[in-house]
């Protein structure tokens, strides 16, 4: 049968198949999120995220060494303080949990790159991501607190800060604060396009950061919107964001594609707790092949246009890349 174009010609030989791949993935683009809890001697399982752990600052290096051994270059740290208050004072305490963890981590496992999540929801008694003014999150009153928090992370050793609060103007506020203190070379990765998502459920269990009343729809984005995501990304770049992030990843691949094409800074995507938990649960129920599905999900994010993938599967993905399952 005459057929000039036969797509299968490029699929039959495995060497050729990998030669013509359109998307290459490598460990260099992986970031592993980790939880640090105030206290000592803690290494505990997280029920809502099977396979993930909470460490205290003194035990964190155990976990970090595994990350480094897997060949994952970077971690993103989330803090869980012992005490919370109205004004999130634990977030910018020079001796707060993230600050303590950073000092130890940078000394004991200096080969990793340290990114910190800058947000207040883990530190406020009400669980919202900013300062409250009569049950409403006050955008402008929150900015200096975020800026102080980012600065204290950098002073403790953070290589990059990642604000996730979704207040307007926070990237500029943080950039100014860092520059004034002489940290002109520390990049900001903005959670620029962050949707109000039920996929964060397991994380809020893990970090104890669920809002005590209401929800986050007054500051996080409505998931019906796409153009608004471009606006957010462009605004943050104009305010000095060095990288932008889209979050969640799996149900937002169209947004990753649009944002990565619209702005001239690297685009990260955060495959969030609910995405991880769903794959885990389905695998544990014997319904899917965990490694195969996790690989497919991860490659999809890179194919959509992300250069960086933040994922709870980072260590496993690194192993699967080494084995040549994906790459
Ligand atoms: C803090 C923050 C959240 C996540 C990252 N940073 C929770 C939220 O916004 O409620 C979610 C990450 C995940 O689900 O894995 N604001």
Coordinates of C-alpha atoms and ligand atoms in Angstrom, one line a residue:
X1 CA 0.0 0.0 0.0
X2 CA 1.4 3.4 -0.9
X3 CA 1.7 5.7 2.1
X4 CA 4.4 8.3 2.1
X5 CA 4.1 9.2 5.7
X6 CA 4.1 6.5 8.2
X7 CA 4.4 7.9 11.8
X8 CA 5.2 4.4 13.1
X9 CA 8.6 4.4 11.3
X10 CA 9.9 6.6 14.1
X11 CA 8.4 4.5 16.9
X12 CA 9.7 1.0 16.3
X13 CA 13.3 1.2 17.3
X14 CA 13.9 2.2 20.9
X15 CA 17.1 4.1 20.1
X16 CA 15.4 6.1 17.4
X17 CA 12.4 6.7 19.7
X18 CA 14.5 8.3 22.3
X19 CA 16.5 10.2 19.6
X20 CA 13.4 12.0 18.3
X21 CA 11.8 12.8 21.7
X22 CA 10.4 16.3 21.8
X23 CA 10.6 16.7 25.6
X24 CA 13.8 15.9 27.6
X25 CA 13.5 15.7 31.3
X26 CA 16.4 15.8 33.7
X27 CA 17.0 15.8 37.4
X28 CA 18.3 19.4 37.1
X29 CA 14.7 20.7 37.0
X30 CA 13.4 18.9 40.1
X31 CA 12.6 20.5 43.4
X32 CA 11.6 18.6 46.5
X33 CA 9.2 20.1 49.1
X34 CA 10.0 19.4 52.7
X35 CA 8.3 20.1 56.0
X36 CA 10.2 21.3 59.1
X37 CA 8.5 21.3 62.4
X38 CA 9.7 23.2 65.5
X39 CA 11.1 20.9 68.2
X40 CA 13.9 18.4 68.4
X41 CA 14.4 14.7 67.5
X42 CA 11.3 14.6 65.3
X43 CA 11.1 12.4 62.2
X44 CA 7.4 11.6 61.7
X45 CA 5.2 10.2 58.9
X46 CA 2.6 12.5 57.4
X47 CA -0.7 10.6 57.3
X48 CA -2.2 12.8 54.5
X49 CA 1.0 12.3 52.4
X50 CA 2.1 8.7 52.6
X51 CA 5.9 8.5 52.1
X52 CA 6.5 12.1 53.2
X53 CA 8.0 13.1 56.6
X54 CA 8.1 16.0 59.0
X55 CA 11.5 16.7 60.4
X56 CA 12.7 19.1 63.2
X57 CA 15.6 21.3 62.3
X58 CA 18.1 19.0 64.0
X59 CA 17.0 15.9 62.1
X60 CA 16.4 17.6 58.7
X61 CA 19.9 16.8 57.4
X62 CA 18.9 13.1 57.4
X63 CA 16.2 13.8 54.8
X64 CA 18.4 16.3 52.9
X65 CA 21.1 13.8 52.5
X66 CA 18.7 11.4 50.8
X67 CA 17.6 14.2 48.4
X68 CA 21.2 15.0 47.6
X69 CA 22.0 11.3 47.0
X70 CA 19.1 11.0 44.7
X71 CA 20.6 13.8 42.6
X72 CA 17.7 16.2 43.2
X73 CA 19.4 19.7 43.2
X74 CA 16.9 21.7 45.3
X75 CA 14.5 21.6 48.1
X76 CA 11.6 24.0 49.1
X77 CA 11.2 24.3 52.8
X78 CA 7.9 24.8 54.7
X79 CA 7.9 25.7 58.4
X80 CA 5.5 24.4 61.0
X81 CA 5.9 26.6 64.2
X82 CA 5.0 25.6 67.7
X83 CA 3.1 28.8 68.4
X84 CA 0.9 30.8 66.1
X85 CA -0.4 34.3 66.7
X86 CA -2.4 37.0 65.0
X87 CA 0.6 38.7 63.5
X88 CA 2.5 35.6 62.3
X89 CA 5.5 36.5 64.4
X90 CA 7.0 33.0 64.0
X91 CA 7.4 33.7 60.3
X92 CA 10.0 36.4 60.6
X93 CA 11.6 35.3 63.9
X94 CA 15.4 35.1 63.3
X95 CA 15.2 32.0 65.5
X96 CA 12.0 30.6 63.8
X97 CA 11.7 27.1 62.6
X98 CA 12.7 27.7 58.9
X99 CA 15.5 30.0 60.0
X100 CA 16.9 27.4 62.4
X101 CA 16.6 24.7 59.8
X102 CA 18.4 26.8 57.1
X103 CA 21.4 27.5 59.3
X104 CA 21.8 23.8 60.0
X105 CA 21.0 22.6 56.5
X106 CA 23.4 25.0 54.8
X107 CA 26.2 23.9 57.1
X108 CA 25.5 20.1 57.0
X109 CA 24.3 19.7 53.4
X110 CA 25.7 22.6 51.5
X111 CA 25.5 20.9 48.1
X112 CA 21.7 21.5 47.9
X113 CA 20.0 24.7 46.7
X114 CA 17.6 26.0 49.3
X115 CA 14.3 27.7 48.4
X116 CA 11.9 28.8 51.0
X117 CA 8.1 29.2 50.8
X118 CA 7.3 32.6 52.1
X119 CA 3.7 32.7 53.5
X120 CA 2.0 33.4 56.7
X121 CA -0.7 30.8 56.8
X122 CA 1.4 28.3 58.8
X123 CA 2.1 31.1 61.4
X124 CA -1.2 32.9 61.9
X125 CA -3.6 31.7 64.5
X126 CA -6.5 32.2 62.0
X127 CA -4.6 30.3 59.2
X128 CA -5.0 33.0 56.6
X129 CA -2.1 34.0 54.4
X130 CA -2.0 37.6 55.6
X131 CA -2.9 40.2 58.3
X132 CA -6.6 40.3 59.2
X133 CA -8.6 43.4 59.4
X134 CA -12.1 42.6 60.6
X135 CA -12.1 39.1 59.1
X136 CA -10.7 40.3 55.9
X137 CA -7.2 39.8 54.7
X138 CA -5.6 43.2 54.5
X139 CA -3.4 43.2 51.4
X140 CA -1.2 46.3 52.1
X141 CA -0.7 45.6 55.8
X142 CA 0.6 42.1 54.9
X143 CA 3.3 43.3 52.5
X144 CA 5.8 44.4 55.1
X145 CA 5.4 41.2 57.1
X146 CA 6.1 39.1 54.0
X147 CA 9.1 41.3 53.1
X148 CA 10.5 40.8 56.6
X149 CA 9.9 37.1 56.5
X150 CA 11.7 36.8 53.1
X151 CA 14.6 38.8 54.4
X152 CA 14.9 36.7 57.6
X153 CA 15.0 33.5 55.4
X154 CA 17.8 35.0 53.2
X155 CA 19.7 36.1 56.3
X156 CA 19.5 32.6 57.6
X157 CA 20.9 31.2 54.3
X158 CA 18.0 30.8 51.8
X159 CA 19.3 30.8 48.2
X160 CA 15.9 31.8 46.8
X161 CA 12.5 32.9 48.3
X162 CA 9.1 31.9 46.9
X163 CA 6.2 34.0 48.1
X164 CA 2.9 31.9 48.0
X165 CA 0.5 34.2 49.7
X166 CA -1.1 35.9 46.5
X167 CA -1.1 39.4 47.9
X168 CA -0.9 42.1 45.3
X169 CA 2.5 43.9 45.2
X170 CA 4.4 41.4 47.3
X171 CA 7.1 40.6 44.8
X172 CA 8.1 44.3 44.7
X173 CA 7.9 44.7 48.4
X174 CA 10.2 41.7 48.9
X175 CA 12.6 42.8 46.1
X176 CA 13.0 46.2 47.7
X177 CA 13.5 44.7 51.2
X178 CA 16.2 42.3 49.9
X179 CA 17.9 45.0 47.8
X180 CA 18.0 47.4 50.7
X181 CA 19.7 44.8 52.8
X182 CA 22.3 44.1 50.1
X183 CA 20.8 40.8 48.8
X184 CA 20.5 42.0 45.3
X185 CA 21.6 38.7 43.9
X186 CA 19.0 36.5 45.6
X187 CA 16.2 35.5 43.2
X188 CA 12.5 35.5 43.8
X189 CA 10.3 32.7 42.4
X190 CA 6.8 34.0 42.6
X191 CA 3.8 31.7 43.0
X192 CA 2.4 34.0 40.4
X193 CA -0.5 31.9 39.2
X194 CA -1.9 30.2 42.2
X195 CA -5.4 28.9 42.1
X196 CA -7.7 28.5 45.0
X197 CA -7.7 24.7 44.9
X198 CA -9.0 21.7 46.8
X199 CA -5.8 19.9 45.7
X200 CA -4.0 21.6 48.6
X201 CA -6.0 19.5 51.2
X202 CA -3.3 17.0 52.2
X203 CA -0.8 19.9 52.5
X204 CA -3.0 21.8 54.9
X205 CA -3.2 18.6 57.0
X206 CA 0.5 18.2 56.8
X207 CA 1.3 21.8 57.7
X208 CA -1.6 22.6 60.0
X209 CA -2.4 25.6 57.8
X210 CA -6.1 25.3 57.0
X211 CA -7.9 28.6 57.5
X212 CA -9.9 28.7 60.8
X213 CA -12.9 30.3 59.0
X214 CA -13.8 31.0 55.4
X215 CA -11.5 30.1 52.5
X216 CA -8.7 31.6 50.4
X217 CA -10.9 32.6 47.4
X218 CA -10.5 36.3 48.4
X219 CA -6.8 36.1 47.4
X220 CA -6.1 32.9 45.4
X221 CA -7.4 32.7 41.9
X222 CA -10.7 31.4 40.5
X223 CA -10.0 28.2 38.6
X224 CA -12.3 29.2 35.8
X225 CA -9.9 31.9 34.7
X226 CA -7.0 31.7 32.2
X227 CA -6.4 35.3 31.1
X228 CA -6.1 36.4 34.7
X229 CA -3.3 34.0 35.1
X230 CA -1.4 35.8 32.3
X231 CA -2.0 39.1 34.0
X232 CA -0.7 37.8 37.3
X233 CA 2.4 36.3 35.7
X234 CA 3.2 39.5 33.8
X235 CA 2.6 41.7 36.9
X236 CA 5.0 39.6 39.0
X237 CA 7.6 39.8 36.3
X238 CA 7.2 43.6 36.1
X239 CA 7.7 43.7 39.9
X240 CA 10.9 41.8 39.6
X241 CA 10.1 38.1 39.8
X242 CA 13.0 36.1 38.4
X243 CA 10.9 33.0 38.0
X244 CA 7.2 32.4 38.0
X245 CA 5.2 29.4 39.1
X246 CA 1.9 27.9 38.2
X247 CA 0.1 25.9 40.9
X248 CA -1.4 23.3 40.9
X249 CA 0.1 21.5 37.9
X250 CA -2.0 18.6 36.7
X251 CA -5.4 20.3 36.1
X252 CA -3.6 23.5 34.9
X253 CA -1.4 22.3 32.0
X254 CA -3.0 24.8 29.7
X255 CA -2.0 27.6 32.1
X256 CA 1.6 26.3 32.2
X257 CA 1.7 26.3 28.4
X258 CA 0.3 29.9 28.2
X259 CA 2.4 31.4 31.0
X260 CA 5.6 29.8 29.8
X261 CA 5.1 31.3 26.4
X262 CA 3.9 34.7 27.6
X263 CA 6.7 35.7 29.9
X264 CA 10.5 35.7 29.4
X265 CA 11.4 34.2 32.7
X266 CA 11.7 30.5 33.6
X267 CA 8.4 28.9 34.5
X268 CA 8.0 26.4 37.4
X269 CA 5.0 24.2 38.1
X270 CA 4.0 22.8 41.5
X271 CA 2.5 19.4 41.4
X272 CA 0.7 19.7 44.7
X273 CA -0.2 17.5 47.6
X274 CA -3.5 16.3 46.3
X275 CA -2.0 15.3 43.0
X276 CA 0.6 13.2 44.9
X277 CA -2.0 11.8 47.3
X278 CA -4.3 10.7 44.5
X279 CA -1.6 8.8 42.7
X280 CA -0.5 7.2 46.0
X281 CA -4.0 6.2 46.9
X282 CA -4.8 4.7 43.6
X283 CA -1.5 2.8 43.5
X284 CA -2.0 1.5 47.0
X285 CA -5.5 0.3 46.0
X286 CA -3.8 -1.6 43.2
X287 CA -5.6 0.4 40.6
X288 CA -2.6 1.9 38.8
X289 CA 1.1 1.5 38.4
X290 CA 2.6 4.2 40.6
X291 CA 5.9 4.7 38.8
X292 CA 4.3 4.7 35.4
X293 CA 1.6 7.2 36.3
X294 CA 4.0 9.5 38.2
X295 CA 6.4 9.5 35.3
X296 CA 3.6 10.3 32.8
X297 CA 2.3 13.1 35.0
X298 CA 5.7 14.6 35.5
X299 CA 6.6 14.5 31.8
X300 CA 3.3 16.1 31.0
X301 CA 4.2 19.2 33.1
X302 CA 7.6 19.6 31.3
X303 CA 5.9 19.0 27.9
X304 CA 3.4 21.8 28.8
X305 CA 6.4 24.2 29.1
X306 CA 7.7 24.1 32.6
X307 CA 11.4 24.2 33.2
X308 CA 11.1 23.3 36.9
X309 CA 8.8 20.8 38.6
X310 CA 8.2 21.0 42.3
X311 CA 7.0 17.6 43.3
X312 CA 6.7 15.2 46.3
X313 CA 7.9 12.5 43.8
X314 CA 11.2 14.3 43.1
X315 CA 13.4 11.6 44.7
X316 CA 11.6 8.8 43.0
X317 CA 11.6 10.6 39.6
X318 CA 15.3 11.1 39.9
X319 CA 15.7 7.3 40.3
X320 CA 13.3 6.7 37.3
X321 CA 15.4 9.1 35.2
X322 CA 18.5 7.3 36.2
X323 CA 16.9 4.0 35.2
X324 CA 16.0 5.5 31.8
X325 CA 12.2 5.2 32.3
X326 CA 11.9 8.8 31.3
X327 CA 14.5 11.3 30.2
Ligands
LIG1 C1 1.0 28.3 51.6 C2 1.1 27.1 50.6 C3 0.1 26.1 50.3 C4 0.7 25.2 49.5 C5 2.0 25.7 49.2 N1 2.2 26.9 49.9 C6 -1.2 25.9 50.9 C7 -2.3 26.9 50.6 O1 -2.2 27.8 49.8 O2 -3.4 26.7 51.2 C8 0.1 24.0 48.9 C9 1.1 23.0 48.5 C10 0.5 21.6 48.3 O3 -0.7 21.3 48.3 O4 1.4 20.7 48.1 N2 0.1 29.2 51.3

